[in-house]
Amino acid sequence: MSSNGSQPLPILDFAKYCMMLAGIWRLSLPTENPLLRRLYRFYSAFIQVYFPMFLISLSLQLTISITDNNAQQTLSKTFEQLSYVIGLLTVGVAAVLYQTNSVKEIITYIIAEDADIARSADKEELRSHSEQVQFCRRSSFGIAILSVWMGISMCSVNYWTRFQIDKYKGEHNGSVEMPFAYDLYYYKLNKVEHASILLLINDASVVVCGLLAASTKIFFFSCIIFPSSILKRLQIRFRRMAVSEERALVVMKEFVLQHQRVIRFIGKLNASMKYVIFLEFLLNSLNIATVSFQFISVRTSLLSIRLSILHYFKIILFFAFLFTQTFVLGWSANEIKIQSLALANAVYSSPWYQQCKTIKGMLLIMMVRAQRPLVLTIGPFDAMTTQSALAIMKASYSYISVMMNNYN
């Protein structure tokens, strides 16, 4: 996908606007209007205050649900709330981390490299980078669409339930407590008397959480996909390295410096993201298990079978969101490792045998360095790969088995 038919769009383009919508973009805004800048700061501050309060309220209500004596009746709802707390805890940690100075430096590097690629006259380099941008944007759009549909389905459950409850109250002249997408702790607010206010709060929570979840995931994947593009560009340059060029030594030094910049960038990216990856790895398996358990254990609603269908639809979307992010993360992290190792083959494929002794020595050092793969790690542990994504799914299956044994 390109902006003018030949040059690829910036890889962070979509992530930038998503983060601005979520109020967590901390670099320059695309407007110089002081009023808009003040409004954005106010909006960002509102998000930064609202989300922690929401997460605390959600966690308190989860604690109340777990300690409820009537556990059999609330088990499915408790697991639903648990999946929200697990997922949103990761989102909250990521949202805070992505506003730090180290992540700002990562963004600055990506923007600078993107601009450098856009200035390239090499069609193969542009095509290679464009393919990475297209994959990034397809993944980002997929996450955004799933997030939007999840929000719509959660709000639909709210409003359909309210319609059915109002109908029930009209027929039976009674009062029924309103269920919500997020079962929050409302302190002294009564769910029957203050249903309209609480419904508004719940819908606002769905929007805020959806924006934060989508923007943090999209930015995360954009940053992880980008290094593969830079490594592929280096491979193309080595294979096309000139033989009789007077500036061969200068060009070679440029390549070495670019490789060193990529190594430092991936090291900094790993230092900033490894604990987010660790949380994803640790909690995604439990989250997928709780979502799957909801699908298995949900019962047909006494109010309406349509409500159950909406619940099923919501659960399926949530599972698709978790499944997609798990395998996109595993594949993207694994691609960095593969492309960093492939650099040694690209150096060997260059016309190294026709170069001077100095350049041959530099190429040999680069080949040796390229034998050590560049990786993103799961916290302080092993590298994140596609095998790690499969391990998450296997762990989820084990958790589901334990849950079903206890449930039955």
Coordinates of C-alpha atoms in Angstrom, one line a residue:
M1 CA 0.0 0.0 0.0
S2 CA 1.5 3.3 -1.0
S3 CA 0.7 7.0 -0.7
N4 CA 1.7 7.9 -4.3
G5 CA 1.7 4.6 -6.1
S6 CA 5.5 3.9 -5.5
Q7 CA 6.5 5.0 -2.0
P8 CA 5.2 2.9 1.0
L9 CA 3.2 4.7 3.7
P10 CA 4.9 5.1 7.1
I11 CA 4.6 1.9 9.1
L12 CA 3.5 3.8 12.3
D13 CA 0.9 5.9 10.4
F14 CA -2.2 3.9 11.5
A15 CA -0.8 3.2 15.0
K16 CA -0.2 6.9 15.5
Y17 CA -3.8 7.9 14.9
C18 CA -5.1 5.0 17.0
M19 CA -2.9 6.1 19.9
M20 CA -4.1 9.7 19.5
L21 CA -7.7 8.5 19.7
A22 CA -6.7 6.6 22.9
G23 CA -4.9 9.7 24.3
I24 CA -1.5 8.1 24.7
W25 CA 0.4 9.6 21.8
R26 CA 3.3 11.7 23.3
L27 CA 5.1 13.0 20.3
S28 CA 4.2 16.0 18.1
L29 CA 0.5 16.4 17.0
P30 CA -0.4 16.9 13.4
T31 CA -1.9 20.3 14.2
E32 CA -0.4 23.6 15.5
N33 CA -3.8 24.9 16.7
P34 CA -3.3 25.7 20.5
L35 CA -7.0 25.1 21.3
L36 CA -6.9 21.6 19.7
R37 CA -3.6 20.9 21.6
R38 CA -5.2 21.9 24.9
L39 CA -8.3 19.8 24.2
Y40 CA -6.1 16.8 23.4
R41 CA -4.2 17.3 26.7
F42 CA -7.5 17.4 28.6
Y43 CA -8.9 14.4 26.7
S44 CA -5.6 12.5 27.4
A45 CA -5.7 13.4 31.1
F46 CA -9.3 12.1 31.3
I47 CA -8.3 8.8 29.8
Q48 CA -5.3 8.5 32.1
V49 CA -7.6 9.0 35.2
Y50 CA -10.7 7.1 34.0
F51 CA -9.0 3.9 33.0
P52 CA -7.2 3.1 36.4
M53 CA -10.4 4.0 38.3
F54 CA -12.3 1.6 36.0
L55 CA -9.8 -1.2 36.4
I56 CA -9.9 -0.8 40.2
S57 CA -13.7 -0.9 40.2
L58 CA -13.7 -4.0 37.9
S59 CA -11.2 -5.8 40.1
L60 CA -13.1 -5.0 43.3
Q61 CA -16.3 -6.4 41.8
L62 CA -14.4 -9.5 40.7
T63 CA -13.2 -10.0 44.2
I64 CA -16.8 -9.7 45.5
S65 CA -17.9 -12.3 42.8
I66 CA -15.2 -14.8 43.8
T67 CA -16.1 -14.5 47.5
D68 CA -19.8 -14.8 46.8
N69 CA -21.3 -17.9 48.5
N70 CA -23.6 -18.6 45.6
A71 CA -20.6 -19.6 43.4
Q72 CA -22.4 -22.1 41.1
Q73 CA -24.8 -19.4 39.9
T74 CA -22.1 -16.8 39.3
L75 CA -19.3 -19.0 38.0
S76 CA -19.6 -18.2 34.3
K77 CA -19.9 -14.4 35.0
T78 CA -16.9 -14.6 37.3
F79 CA -14.8 -16.1 34.6
E80 CA -16.0 -13.5 32.2
Q81 CA -14.9 -10.7 34.6
L82 CA -11.6 -12.5 35.2
S83 CA -10.9 -12.5 31.5
Y84 CA -11.5 -8.7 31.3
V85 CA -9.3 -8.0 34.3
I86 CA -6.5 -10.1 32.8
G87 CA -6.7 -8.5 29.4
L88 CA -7.1 -5.0 30.6
L89 CA -4.3 -5.3 33.1
T90 CA -1.9 -6.0 30.2
V91 CA -3.4 -3.0 28.3
G92 CA -2.9 -0.7 31.3
V93 CA 0.8 -1.7 31.7
A94 CA 1.4 -1.2 28.0
A95 CA -0.4 2.1 27.9
V96 CA 1.9 3.5 30.7
L97 CA 5.0 2.0 29.2
Y98 CA 4.4 3.4 25.7
Q99 CA 4.5 6.9 27.0
T100 CA 8.0 6.6 28.5
N101 CA 11.1 8.3 27.0
S102 CA 12.6 5.0 25.9
V103 CA 9.6 4.2 23.7
K104 CA 9.7 7.8 22.4
E105 CA 13.2 7.1 21.2
I106 CA 12.0 3.9 19.5
I107 CA 9.3 5.9 17.7
T108 CA 11.8 8.5 16.6
Y109 CA 14.1 5.9 15.2
I110 CA 11.3 4.2 13.2
I111 CA 10.1 7.5 11.8
A112 CA 13.7 8.5 10.7
E113 CA 14.3 5.1 9.1
D114 CA 10.9 5.2 7.4
A115 CA 11.8 8.6 5.9
D116 CA 15.2 7.2 4.7
I117 CA 13.5 4.3 3.0
A118 CA 11.0 6.7 1.3
R119 CA 13.9 8.6 -0.2
S120 CA 15.4 5.4 -1.7
A121 CA 15.4 5.1 -5.5
D122 CA 15.8 1.3 -5.3
K123 CA 12.5 -0.3 -6.4
E124 CA 13.3 -3.6 -4.7
E125 CA 13.9 -1.9 -1.3
L126 CA 10.7 0.0 -1.7
R127 CA 8.8 -3.1 -2.6
S128 CA 10.2 -5.1 0.3
H129 CA 9.3 -2.4 2.8
S130 CA 5.9 -2.0 1.2
E131 CA 5.2 -5.7 1.8
Q132 CA 6.0 -5.3 5.5
V133 CA 3.8 -2.2 5.7
Q134 CA 0.9 -4.0 4.1
F135 CA 1.2 -6.9 6.5
C136 CA 1.4 -4.4 9.4
R137 CA -1.7 -2.5 8.2
R138 CA -3.7 -5.7 7.5
S139 CA -2.9 -6.9 11.0
S140 CA -3.7 -3.5 12.5
F141 CA -7.0 -3.2 10.6
G142 CA -7.9 -6.7 11.7
I143 CA -7.3 -5.8 15.3
A144 CA -9.2 -2.5 15.0
I145 CA -12.2 -4.2 13.3
L146 CA -12.3 -7.0 16.0
S147 CA -12.2 -4.3 18.7
V148 CA -15.0 -2.3 17.1
W149 CA -17.2 -5.4 16.8
M150 CA -16.4 -6.5 20.3
G151 CA -17.6 -3.1 21.6
I152 CA -20.7 -3.2 19.5
S153 CA -21.6 -6.7 20.7
M154 CA -21.0 -5.7 24.4
C155 CA -23.2 -2.7 24.1
S156 CA -25.8 -4.7 22.1
V157 CA -26.0 -7.2 25.0
N158 CA -26.6 -4.2 27.4
Y159 CA -29.4 -2.6 25.4
W160 CA -31.1 -5.9 24.4
T161 CA -31.1 -7.0 28.1
R162 CA -32.5 -3.6 29.1
F163 CA -35.2 -3.9 26.5
Q164 CA -36.2 -7.4 27.8
I165 CA -36.1 -6.3 31.4
D166 CA -38.3 -3.2 30.7
K167 CA -40.7 -5.5 28.9
Y168 CA -40.6 -8.0 31.8
K169 CA -41.2 -5.2 34.4
G170 CA -44.1 -3.9 32.4
E171 CA -45.8 -7.3 32.3
H172 CA -45.1 -8.3 35.9
N173 CA -44.9 -5.0 37.6
G174 CA -41.6 -5.9 39.3
S175 CA -38.0 -4.7 39.5
V176 CA -35.1 -6.6 38.0
E177 CA -31.4 -5.8 38.4
M178 CA -29.8 -4.6 35.2
P179 CA -26.8 -6.7 34.1
F180 CA -23.9 -4.9 32.3
A181 CA -21.1 -5.7 29.9
Y182 CA -18.6 -4.8 32.6
D183 CA -19.8 -5.8 36.1
L184 CA -18.3 -2.9 38.1
Y185 CA -18.3 -1.9 41.7
Y186 CA -20.5 1.1 42.0
Y187 CA -20.3 1.9 45.7
K188 CA -23.7 3.2 46.8
L189 CA -25.4 3.3 43.4
N190 CA -28.3 0.9 43.0
K191 CA -28.5 -1.1 39.8
V192 CA -32.3 -0.8 39.6
E193 CA -32.7 2.9 40.6
H194 CA -29.7 4.2 38.7
A195 CA -29.8 1.9 35.7
S196 CA -29.6 4.7 33.1
I197 CA -26.5 6.3 34.7
L198 CA -24.8 3.0 35.1
L199 CA -25.5 2.0 31.6
L200 CA -23.9 5.3 30.4
I201 CA -20.8 4.6 32.5
N202 CA -20.6 1.1 31.2
D203 CA -20.8 2.2 27.6
A204 CA -18.2 4.8 28.2
S205 CA -16.0 2.1 29.7
V206 CA -16.5 -0.1 26.6
V207 CA -15.3 2.8 24.4
V208 CA -12.3 3.7 26.5
C209 CA -11.1 0.1 26.9
G210 CA -11.6 -0.6 23.2
L211 CA -9.5 2.4 22.2
L212 CA -6.7 1.6 24.6
A213 CA -6.7 -2.2 23.8
A214 CA -6.7 -1.6 20.0
S215 CA -4.1 1.2 20.1
T216 CA -1.6 -0.6 22.4
K217 CA -1.8 -3.8 20.4
I218 CA -1.5 -2.1 17.0
F219 CA 1.5 0.0 18.1
F220 CA 3.1 -3.1 19.7
F221 CA 2.8 -5.1 16.5
S222 CA 4.0 -2.2 14.3
C223 CA 7.2 -1.8 16.4
I224 CA 7.9 -5.6 16.2
I225 CA 7.2 -5.9 12.5
F226 CA 9.5 -2.9 11.6
P227 CA 12.9 -4.5 12.3
S228 CA 12.3 -7.3 9.8
S229 CA 11.9 -4.6 7.1
I230 CA 15.2 -3.0 8.0
L231 CA 17.0 -6.3 8.0
K232 CA 15.6 -7.2 4.6
R233 CA 16.7 -3.9 3.3
L234 CA 20.3 -4.6 4.5
Q235 CA 20.2 -8.0 2.8
I236 CA 19.2 -6.4 -0.5
R237 CA 22.0 -3.8 -0.2
F238 CA 24.7 -6.5 0.5
R239 CA 23.6 -8.6 -2.5
R240 CA 23.9 -5.5 -4.7
M241 CA 27.1 -4.2 -3.3
A242 CA 29.2 -2.7 -6.1
V243 CA 32.5 -4.2 -7.0
S244 CA 34.5 -1.4 -8.8
E245 CA 33.0 1.5 -7.0
E246 CA 35.6 4.0 -5.7
R247 CA 33.4 4.6 -2.6
A248 CA 33.2 0.9 -1.8
L249 CA 34.9 1.3 1.6
V250 CA 32.7 4.3 2.5
V251 CA 29.5 2.3 1.5
M252 CA 30.7 -0.7 3.5
K253 CA 31.1 1.4 6.6
E254 CA 27.6 2.7 6.1
F255 CA 26.3 -0.8 6.0
V256 CA 28.2 -1.7 9.1
L257 CA 26.8 1.3 11.0
Q258 CA 23.3 0.6 9.8
H259 CA 23.6 -3.0 11.1
Q260 CA 24.9 -1.7 14.4
R261 CA 21.9 0.7 14.6
V262 CA 19.5 -2.2 14.0
I263 CA 21.2 -4.2 16.7
R264 CA 20.9 -1.3 19.2
F265 CA 17.3 -0.7 18.1
I266 CA 16.2 -4.3 18.6
G267 CA 18.1 -4.3 22.0
K268 CA 16.3 -1.2 23.1
L269 CA 13.0 -2.5 21.7
N270 CA 13.5 -5.7 23.7
A271 CA 14.4 -3.9 26.9
S272 CA 11.2 -1.8 26.5
M273 CA 8.8 -4.6 25.4
K274 CA 10.1 -7.8 27.0
Y275 CA 7.9 -7.5 30.1
V276 CA 4.8 -6.7 28.0
I277 CA 5.6 -9.8 26.0
F278 CA 6.1 -11.7 29.3
L279 CA 2.6 -10.5 30.5
E280 CA 1.1 -11.5 27.1
F281 CA 2.7 -14.9 27.3
L282 CA 1.8 -15.5 31.0
L283 CA -1.8 -14.1 30.9
N284 CA -2.9 -14.9 27.3
S285 CA -3.1 -18.6 28.0
L286 CA -5.3 -18.1 31.0
N287 CA -7.3 -15.5 29.2
I288 CA -8.0 -17.8 26.2
A289 CA -8.9 -20.5 28.7
T290 CA -11.4 -18.4 30.5
V291 CA -13.0 -17.1 27.3
S292 CA -13.3 -20.7 26.0
F293 CA -14.8 -21.8 29.3
Q294 CA -17.5 -19.1 28.9
F295 CA -18.4 -20.4 25.5
I296 CA -18.7 -24.0 26.8
S297 CA -20.6 -23.1 30.0
V298 CA -23.0 -20.3 28.8
R299 CA -26.6 -21.2 29.2
T300 CA -29.7 -20.1 27.2
S301 CA -31.1 -17.0 28.8
L302 CA -34.4 -17.1 30.5
L303 CA -35.2 -13.6 29.2
S304 CA -34.5 -14.4 25.5
I305 CA -32.6 -16.8 23.4
R306 CA -31.4 -13.8 21.3
L307 CA -29.5 -12.6 24.4
S308 CA -27.6 -15.9 24.4
I309 CA -26.8 -15.5 20.7
L310 CA -25.3 -12.1 21.4
H311 CA -23.3 -13.5 24.3
Y312 CA -21.9 -16.3 22.0
F313 CA -21.1 -13.7 19.3
K314 CA -19.2 -11.5 21.9
I315 CA -17.3 -14.5 23.2
I316 CA -16.3 -15.6 19.7
L317 CA -15.0 -12.1 18.9
F318 CA -13.0 -11.9 22.1
F319 CA -11.5 -15.3 21.4
A320 CA -10.6 -14.2 17.8
F321 CA -9.0 -11.1 19.2
L322 CA -6.8 -13.1 21.6
F323 CA -6.0 -15.8 19.0
T324 CA -5.0 -13.2 16.4
Q325 CA -2.7 -11.2 18.7
T326 CA -1.1 -14.3 20.0
F327 CA 0.0 -15.7 16.6
V328 CA 0.8 -12.3 15.0
L329 CA 3.1 -11.6 18.0
G330 CA 4.7 -15.0 17.7
W331 CA 5.2 -14.8 13.9
S332 CA 6.5 -11.2 14.0
A333 CA 9.0 -11.9 16.8
N334 CA 10.1 -15.1 15.0
E335 CA 10.6 -13.1 11.7
I336 CA 13.1 -10.8 13.4
K337 CA 15.2 -13.9 14.3
I338 CA 14.9 -15.4 10.8
Q339 CA 15.9 -12.2 9.0
S340 CA 18.8 -11.5 11.3
L341 CA 20.2 -14.9 10.6
A342 CA 19.5 -14.5 6.8
L343 CA 21.8 -11.5 6.8
A344 CA 24.8 -13.8 6.9
N345 CA 23.6 -15.6 3.7
A346 CA 23.1 -12.2 2.1
V347 CA 26.7 -11.1 2.9
Y348 CA 28.0 -14.4 1.5
S349 CA 25.9 -13.9 -1.7
S350 CA 27.6 -10.5 -2.3
P351 CA 30.7 -10.3 -4.6
W352 CA 32.9 -10.4 -1.5
Y353 CA 35.7 -12.3 -3.4
Q354 CA 36.2 -9.3 -5.6
Q355 CA 36.6 -6.8 -2.8
C356 CA 39.8 -5.5 -1.2
K357 CA 41.3 -7.1 1.9
T358 CA 39.9 -4.5 4.3
I359 CA 36.3 -5.0 3.0
K360 CA 36.7 -8.8 3.1
G361 CA 37.7 -8.5 6.8
M362 CA 34.7 -6.3 7.6
L363 CA 32.3 -8.7 5.7
L364 CA 33.7 -11.6 7.7
I365 CA 33.1 -9.9 11.0
M366 CA 29.6 -9.1 9.9
M367 CA 28.9 -12.7 9.0
V368 CA 30.2 -13.9 12.4
R369 CA 28.0 -11.3 14.2
A370 CA 25.0 -12.3 12.1
Q371 CA 25.3 -15.9 13.4
R372 CA 24.0 -14.7 16.7
P373 CA 20.2 -14.1 16.1
L374 CA 18.5 -10.9 17.2
V375 CA 15.5 -11.8 19.3
L376 CA 12.7 -10.4 21.5
T377 CA 12.6 -12.3 24.8
I378 CA 9.7 -13.3 27.1
G379 CA 10.8 -11.2 30.0
P380 CA 14.1 -12.5 31.3
F381 CA 13.5 -15.9 29.8
D382 CA 13.6 -17.5 26.3
A383 CA 13.0 -15.9 22.9
M384 CA 9.5 -15.3 21.6
T385 CA 8.8 -17.4 18.5
T386 CA 5.9 -19.2 16.8
Q387 CA 6.6 -22.1 19.2
S388 CA 5.9 -19.8 22.1
A389 CA 2.5 -19.0 20.5
L390 CA 1.8 -22.7 20.3
A391 CA 2.9 -23.1 23.9
I392 CA 0.3 -20.5 24.9
M393 CA -2.5 -22.5 23.1
K394 CA -1.3 -25.7 24.7
A395 CA -1.4 -24.1 28.2
S396 CA -4.8 -22.8 27.4
Y397 CA -6.1 -26.3 26.6
S398 CA -4.7 -27.5 30.0
Y399 CA -6.4 -24.7 31.9
I400 CA -9.7 -25.5 30.1
S401 CA -9.5 -29.1 31.1
V402 CA -8.9 -28.2 34.7
M403 CA -11.8 -25.7 34.7
M404 CA -14.2 -28.2 33.1
N405 CA -13.3 -31.0 35.6
N406 CA -14.0 -28.6 38.5
Y407 CA -17.2 -27.3 36.8
N408 CA -18.6 -30.8 36.2

